[in-house]
Amino acid sequence: MSERTDLLLSIADDELVLGWRNSEWTGIAPFLEEDVAFSSIAQNEIGHARALYELAAAELGTTADELAFDRSPAEYRCAPLVQLRKLEWARTIARHWLYETADEIRLAALRASDDPEIAGIAAKMDREEAYHRMHAEMWVERLLSSDEGRARLNEAVDELWPYALGVLDDGLRPELRSRVERRLGRALPDVEPVSRDVHEAELAELLEEMTMVRRSAPAGARW
Amino acid sequence: MIFEVFRQERKGQPFQHAGSVAAPDERFAEIYAREQYGRRQESIALWLVPRSAVHEIAEFPDEFEMKYRRVDGYSIKARLREARERAGTLEMAPGGES
């Protein structure tokens, strides 16, 4: 596998798995409007995953569906941050915000890529991610405006921080640290990032559930 | 806060009431309305109006059944044309000769 497909798959897997995780709130988010908005954002992430899988599939001579559903858990390249099952709203929002902040940094780097397809898809994704960031940022602002919210956000960020660092390559991590520290108005600990090579047990469970329908149908079934 | 949402489906069409969103402030309302009424490309523009800004009129007394005010079944087009001919303003009417 080339460095290019490895890069495409790591971002695609991030978007697919986070989209799936966020969609676990559909029907049970804190209130109706948030439920619709958060589910819609989750669908957007999955749309980004599809576009990225299609680029990788063209190079690998396969299809986006096969890449999304037919690999073994060990072959997925998604960051552990998105693998964690966090059905607790403060942690979900903290993860969403940390991911979107890291993703913005990553997309800015990709938009400057010499590869026109990668630069192009990064620019397209960024135009939609702008609304995801707006959503995440509003929540953070709101949580920081009360003592309880601030405490819950800080606690969640502390727990997720090593995972958030693991979303980005070494070179981009300092930028993430400075943005998050600036926003929270405090220093974050020096920790070892949780790298993409780590597979949380929760990932296998997620993939089992996500591929259930596909596995139940005969190969080559069309939907 | 509750915001009433009006959406425009295509350029030039009137905004129509789509529903409402509950949100803590205008910025949350923008996100929620965008996702609820625009994610399927079903709108090209939305208006968000705080419900408190809506001035409602809901009382229309009709104590004397003044049915003659209604225009149901009254064909106005031909009469209007005749009147315009009499007045010599036919060509100045909206839509010209029609």
Short mmCIF file of C-alpha atoms in Angstrom, two decimals:
data_model
loop_
_atom_site.label_atom_id
_atom_site.label_comp_id
_atom_site.label_asym_id
_atom_site.label_seq_id
_atom_site.Cartn_x
_atom_site.Cartn_y
_atom_site.Cartn_z
CA MET A 1 0.00 0.00 0.00
CA SER A 2 1.39 3.40 -0.96
CA GLU A 3 1.86 6.26 1.45
CA ARG A 4 -0.94 8.00 -0.40
CA THR A 5 -3.53 5.27 0.11
CA ASP A 6 -2.38 4.87 3.70
CA LEU A 7 -3.07 8.57 4.26
CA LEU A 8 -6.45 8.43 2.47
CA LEU A 9 -7.53 5.38 4.44
CA SER A 10 -6.51 6.80 7.79
CA ILE A 11 -8.66 9.89 7.24
CA ALA A 12 -11.51 7.91 5.68
CA ASP A 13 -11.51 5.49 8.62
CA ASP A 14 -11.51 8.42 11.07
CA GLU A 15 -14.53 9.97 9.35
CA LEU A 16 -16.44 6.70 8.99
CA VAL A 17 -15.91 5.54 12.54
CA LEU A 18 -16.56 8.95 14.10
CA GLY A 19 -19.66 9.28 11.92
CA TRP A 20 -20.83 5.94 13.24
CA ARG A 21 -20.04 6.83 16.84
CA ASN A 22 -21.85 10.16 16.59
CA SER A 23 -24.83 8.48 14.98
CA GLU A 24 -25.19 6.40 18.13
CA TRP A 25 -26.87 9.50 19.57
CA THR A 26 -29.62 9.47 16.96
CA GLY A 27 -32.93 9.39 18.79
CA ILE A 28 -31.37 9.83 22.25
CA ALA A 29 -29.46 13.14 22.08
CA PRO A 30 -30.24 15.63 24.88
CA PHE A 31 -32.96 17.38 22.87
CA LEU A 32 -34.64 17.14 19.49
CA GLU A 33 -32.85 19.94 17.66
CA GLU A 34 -29.46 18.66 18.78
CA ASP A 35 -30.46 15.15 17.81
CA VAL A 36 -31.24 16.21 14.24
CA ALA A 37 -28.16 18.41 13.94
CA PHE A 38 -25.73 15.91 15.41
CA SER A 39 -27.12 13.09 13.30
CA SER A 40 -26.82 15.27 10.22
CA ILE A 41 -23.19 16.02 11.06
CA ALA A 42 -22.60 12.29 11.49
CA GLN A 43 -24.02 11.65 8.01
CA ASN A 44 -21.73 14.33 6.62
CA GLU A 45 -18.69 12.60 8.09
CA ILE A 46 -19.74 9.35 6.48
CA GLY A 47 -20.10 11.19 3.15
CA HIS A 48 -16.53 12.43 3.51
CA ALA A 49 -15.39 8.88 4.26
CA ARG A 50 -17.05 7.66 1.06
CA ALA A 51 -15.31 10.28 -1.08
CA LEU A 52 -11.94 9.39 0.45
CA TYR A 53 -12.51 5.64 0.08
CA GLU A 54 -13.37 6.20 -3.58
CA LEU A 55 -10.02 7.91 -4.17
CA ALA A 56 -8.17 5.09 -2.41
CA ALA A 57 -10.26 2.43 -4.17
CA ALA A 58 -9.35 3.82 -7.60
CA GLU A 59 -5.69 3.34 -6.77
CA LEU A 60 -6.12 -0.08 -5.16
CA GLY A 61 -8.46 -1.47 -7.82
CA THR A 62 -11.32 -2.08 -5.39
CA THR A 63 -14.50 -0.29 -4.29
CA ALA A 64 -15.34 2.15 -1.51
CA ASP A 65 -17.76 -0.37 0.05
CA GLU A 66 -15.14 -3.10 0.16
CA LEU A 67 -12.70 -0.76 1.86
CA ALA A 68 -15.32 0.45 4.33
CA PHE A 69 -16.79 -2.92 5.25
CA ASP A 70 -14.65 -5.86 4.21
CA ARG A 71 -11.34 -5.32 5.99
CA SER A 72 -10.40 -7.00 9.24
CA PRO A 73 -10.39 -4.81 12.37
CA ALA A 74 -6.57 -4.85 12.44
CA GLU A 75 -6.45 -3.24 8.99
CA TYR A 76 -8.38 -0.13 9.99
CA ARG A 77 -6.20 2.96 10.33
CA CYS A 78 -8.54 5.18 12.37
CA ALA A 79 -7.21 7.02 15.40
CA PRO A 80 -8.25 5.50 18.75
CA LEU A 81 -9.94 8.83 19.60
CA VAL A 82 -12.81 7.97 17.26
CA GLN A 83 -12.96 4.32 18.27
CA LEU A 84 -13.98 4.98 21.87
CA ARG A 85 -17.63 4.53 22.69
CA LYS A 86 -18.57 7.66 24.60
CA LEU A 87 -22.26 7.79 25.28
CA GLU A 88 -21.90 10.65 27.72
CA TRP A 89 -22.64 14.06 26.31
CA ALA A 90 -19.72 16.06 27.79
CA ARG A 91 -17.25 13.48 26.46
CA THR A 92 -19.00 13.33 23.12
CA ILE A 93 -18.76 17.10 22.77
CA ALA A 94 -15.15 17.12 23.98
CA ARG A 95 -14.25 14.42 21.45
CA HIS A 96 -16.16 16.20 18.67
CA TRP A 97 -14.38 19.47 19.41
CA LEU A 98 -10.91 17.89 19.76
CA TYR A 99 -11.43 15.96 16.52
CA GLU A 100 -12.69 18.97 14.57
CA THR A 101 -9.81 21.09 15.84
CA ALA A 102 -7.28 18.42 14.83
CA ASP A 103 -9.08 17.87 11.53
CA GLU A 104 -8.90 21.57 10.68
CA ILE A 105 -5.13 21.49 11.15
CA ARG A 106 -4.83 18.32 9.09
CA LEU A 107 -7.05 19.64 6.27
CA ALA A 108 -5.06 22.88 6.09
CA ALA A 109 -1.91 20.81 5.56
CA LEU A 110 -3.60 18.60 2.95
CA ARG A 111 -4.96 21.59 1.02
CA ALA A 112 -1.35 22.57 0.42
CA SER A 113 -0.59 19.09 -0.99
CA ASP A 114 1.13 18.76 -4.40
CA ASP A 115 -1.40 16.04 -5.22
CA PRO A 116 -4.31 17.90 -6.85
CA GLU A 117 -6.87 15.21 -5.93
CA ILE A 118 -5.89 15.30 -2.27
CA ALA A 119 -5.74 19.10 -2.18
CA GLY A 120 -9.14 19.22 -3.90
CA ILE A 121 -10.93 16.79 -1.62
CA ALA A 122 -9.44 18.49 1.45
CA ALA A 123 -10.78 21.86 0.28
CA LYS A 124 -14.24 20.37 -0.34
CA MET A 125 -14.31 18.66 3.04
CA ASP A 126 -13.18 21.81 4.78
CA ARG A 127 -16.13 23.78 3.42
CA GLU A 128 -18.50 21.38 5.19
CA GLU A 129 -16.34 20.85 8.27
CA ALA A 130 -16.59 24.60 8.85
CA TYR A 131 -20.16 24.02 10.05
CA HIS A 132 -19.12 21.11 12.23
CA ARG A 133 -16.51 23.35 13.82
CA MET A 134 -19.09 26.09 14.36
CA HIS A 135 -21.31 23.57 16.14
CA ALA A 136 -18.46 22.22 18.30
CA GLU A 137 -17.17 25.69 19.10
CA MET A 138 -20.60 26.90 20.26
CA TRP A 139 -20.88 23.97 22.62
CA VAL A 140 -17.42 24.61 24.03
CA GLU A 141 -18.23 28.28 24.52
CA ARG A 142 -21.42 27.32 26.31
CA LEU A 143 -19.76 24.73 28.52
CA LEU A 144 -16.98 27.15 29.46
CA SER A 145 -19.51 29.75 30.53
CA SER A 146 -20.65 27.87 33.64
CA ASP A 147 -18.75 26.21 36.49
CA GLU A 148 -20.38 22.85 35.98
CA GLY A 149 -19.90 22.93 32.21
CA ARG A 150 -16.28 24.01 32.50
CA ALA A 151 -15.53 21.23 35.00
CA ARG A 152 -17.16 18.58 32.86
CA LEU A 153 -15.46 19.75 29.66
CA ASN A 154 -12.05 19.91 31.34
CA GLU A 155 -12.43 16.48 32.83
CA ALA A 156 -13.40 15.03 29.45
CA VAL A 157 -10.54 16.81 27.65
CA ASP A 158 -8.03 15.50 30.21
CA GLU A 159 -9.24 11.98 29.61
CA LEU A 160 -9.18 12.30 25.81
CA TRP A 161 -6.06 14.42 25.37
CA PRO A 162 -3.57 11.56 24.63
CA TYR A 163 -6.09 10.26 22.08
CA ALA A 164 -6.56 13.67 20.47
CA LEU A 165 -2.80 14.02 19.95
CA GLY A 166 -2.84 10.62 18.23
CA VAL A 167 -5.06 11.95 15.42
CA LEU A 168 -2.20 14.01 14.00
CA ASP A 169 1.33 13.28 12.84
CA ASP A 170 4.19 14.49 15.02
CA GLY A 171 4.69 17.71 13.08
CA LEU A 172 1.13 18.94 13.52
CA ARG A 173 0.73 18.13 17.22
CA PRO A 174 2.21 21.37 18.62
CA GLU A 175 -0.42 23.35 16.70
CA LEU A 176 -3.22 21.26 18.23
CA ARG A 177 -1.76 21.72 21.69
CA SER A 178 -1.51 25.48 21.32
CA ARG A 179 -5.08 25.82 19.98
CA VAL A 180 -6.64 23.67 22.70
CA GLU A 181 -4.60 25.28 25.48
CA ARG A 182 -5.49 28.75 24.24
CA ARG A 183 -9.19 27.94 24.14
CA LEU A 184 -9.28 26.31 27.56
CA GLY A 185 -6.93 28.88 29.11
CA ARG A 186 -4.73 26.26 30.74
CA ALA A 187 -1.75 24.04 30.05
CA LEU A 188 -2.26 20.41 29.07
CA PRO A 189 0.00 17.66 30.37
CA ASP A 190 2.85 16.17 28.37
CA VAL A 191 1.57 12.75 27.52
CA GLU A 192 2.40 9.99 25.10
CA PRO A 193 -0.03 10.18 22.13
CA VAL A 194 -2.15 7.08 21.52
CA SER A 195 -1.08 6.13 18.02
CA ARG A 196 -3.09 4.77 15.11
CA ASP A 197 -1.48 1.37 15.57
CA VAL A 198 -3.54 0.87 18.71
CA HIS A 199 -6.91 -0.82 18.25
CA GLU A 200 -9.35 -0.41 21.07
CA ALA A 201 -11.54 -3.41 21.85
CA GLU A 202 -14.52 -1.18 21.10
CA LEU A 203 -13.48 -0.97 17.43
CA ALA A 204 -14.06 -4.67 16.79
CA GLU A 205 -17.53 -4.40 18.40
CA LEU A 206 -18.34 -1.38 16.25
CA LEU A 207 -17.23 -3.11 13.05
CA GLU A 208 -19.19 -6.21 13.95
CA GLU A 209 -22.34 -4.14 14.23
CA MET A 210 -21.59 -1.88 11.25
CA THR A 211 -20.97 -4.74 8.82
CA MET A 212 -23.82 -6.94 10.03
CA VAL A 213 -26.16 -6.16 7.14
CA ARG A 214 -23.47 -6.45 4.52
CA ARG A 215 -22.34 -9.82 5.87
CA SER A 216 -25.92 -11.08 5.94
CA ALA A 217 -26.38 -10.52 2.22
CA PRO A 218 -24.85 -12.70 -0.48
CA ALA A 219 -21.68 -11.33 -2.05
CA GLY A 220 -22.42 -8.94 -4.88
CA ALA A 221 -25.90 -7.98 -3.57
CA ARG A 222 -26.99 -4.59 -4.83
CA TRP A 223 -28.94 -2.14 -2.69
CA MET B 1 -35.76 30.63 22.81
CA ILE B 2 -38.06 29.52 20.06
CA PHE B 3 -37.35 30.63 16.50
CA GLU B 4 -39.85 30.40 13.71
CA VAL B 5 -38.19 29.19 10.52
CA PHE B 6 -39.18 30.29 7.04
CA ARG B 7 -37.58 28.69 4.04
CA GLN B 8 -37.21 29.56 0.39
CA GLU B 9 -37.12 26.63 -1.94
CA ARG B 10 -36.05 28.34 -5.14
CA LYS B 11 -34.85 31.76 -6.12
CA GLY B 12 -37.71 34.22 -6.53
CA GLN B 13 -40.19 32.12 -4.57
CA PRO B 14 -41.77 33.42 -1.38
CA PHE B 15 -40.44 32.30 1.97
CA GLN B 16 -42.86 29.89 3.60
CA HIS B 17 -43.20 28.86 7.19
CA ALA B 18 -41.32 25.58 7.66
CA GLY B 19 -41.61 25.02 11.41
CA SER B 20 -39.70 26.11 14.46
CA VAL B 21 -36.54 25.31 16.39
CA ALA B 22 -35.85 25.64 20.11
CA ALA B 23 -32.31 26.85 20.78
CA PRO B 24 -30.45 28.62 23.58
CA ASP B 25 -29.47 31.52 21.29
CA GLU B 26 -29.35 32.74 17.70
CA ARG B 27 -26.14 30.94 16.81
CA PHE B 28 -27.38 27.57 17.99
CA ALA B 29 -30.63 28.30 16.17
CA GLU B 30 -28.66 28.87 12.97
CA ILE B 31 -26.95 25.50 13.24
CA TYR B 32 -30.14 23.69 14.14
CA ALA B 33 -32.20 25.31 11.39
CA ARG B 34 -29.47 24.67 8.83
CA GLU B 35 -29.38 20.96 9.66
CA GLN B 36 -33.12 20.58 10.08
CA TYR B 37 -34.35 22.51 7.06
CA GLY B 38 -31.36 22.59 4.72
CA ARG B 39 -29.35 19.40 4.92
CA ARG B 40 -31.10 17.81 1.93
CA GLN B 41 -30.62 20.88 -0.28
CA GLU B 42 -34.34 21.57 0.11
CA SER B 43 -33.81 25.27 0.83
CA ILE B 44 -31.72 27.98 -0.74
CA ALA B 45 -32.30 30.43 2.13
CA LEU B 46 -33.82 30.45 5.60
CA TRP B 47 -35.22 33.24 7.73
CA LEU B 48 -35.08 32.80 11.49
CA VAL B 49 -37.45 34.94 13.51
CA PRO B 50 -37.59 34.88 17.31
CA ARG B 51 -41.14 33.90 18.17
CA SER B 52 -41.29 36.88 20.53
CA ALA B 53 -40.85 39.17 17.49
CA VAL B 54 -43.95 37.81 15.80
CA HIS B 55 -46.96 40.08 16.24
CA GLU B 56 -50.03 37.95 15.92
CA ILE B 57 -53.52 39.06 14.93
CA ALA B 58 -56.10 36.36 15.48
CA GLU B 59 -59.43 38.08 15.85
CA PHE B 60 -61.62 38.99 12.90
CA PRO B 61 -65.15 39.78 14.07
CA ASP B 62 -67.96 39.40 11.56
CA GLU B 63 -71.09 40.24 13.51
CA PHE B 64 -73.21 41.09 10.47
CA GLU B 65 -72.22 38.38 8.00
CA MET B 66 -70.99 40.77 5.36
CA LYS B 67 -70.69 38.06 2.75
CA TYR B 68 -70.69 40.58 -0.06
CA ARG B 69 -67.08 41.32 0.84
CA ARG B 70 -66.05 37.95 -0.47
CA VAL B 71 -65.12 37.58 -4.09
CA ASP B 72 -65.82 33.86 -4.46
CA GLY B 73 -67.48 33.06 -7.77
CA TYR B 74 -67.17 36.62 -8.99
CA SER B 75 -65.34 36.78 -12.31
CA ILE B 76 -63.40 39.97 -12.21
CA LYS B 77 -61.29 39.63 -15.32
CA ALA B 78 -63.92 40.48 -17.97
CA ARG B 79 -65.41 43.30 -15.89
CA LEU B 80 -62.04 44.80 -15.29
CA ARG B 81 -61.33 44.73 -19.02
CA GLU B 82 -64.60 46.51 -19.80
CA ALA B 83 -63.90 49.11 -17.17
CA ARG B 84 -60.42 49.70 -18.53
CA GLU B 85 -61.78 50.06 -22.08
CA ARG B 86 -64.28 52.66 -20.88
CA ALA B 87 -61.55 54.54 -19.11
CA GLY B 88 -59.09 54.18 -22.01
CA THR B 89 -56.44 52.62 -19.75
CA LEU B 90 -56.36 49.15 -21.27
CA GLU B 91 -52.80 49.44 -22.59
CA MET B 92 -51.48 50.83 -19.34
CA ALA B 93 -52.77 47.85 -17.37
CA PRO B 94 -50.30 45.34 -15.97
CA GLY B 95 -49.60 42.76 -18.67
CA GLY B 96 -50.69 45.13 -21.48
CA GLU B 97 -53.55 43.90 -23.66
CA SER B 98 -54.36 40.81 -21.65
#
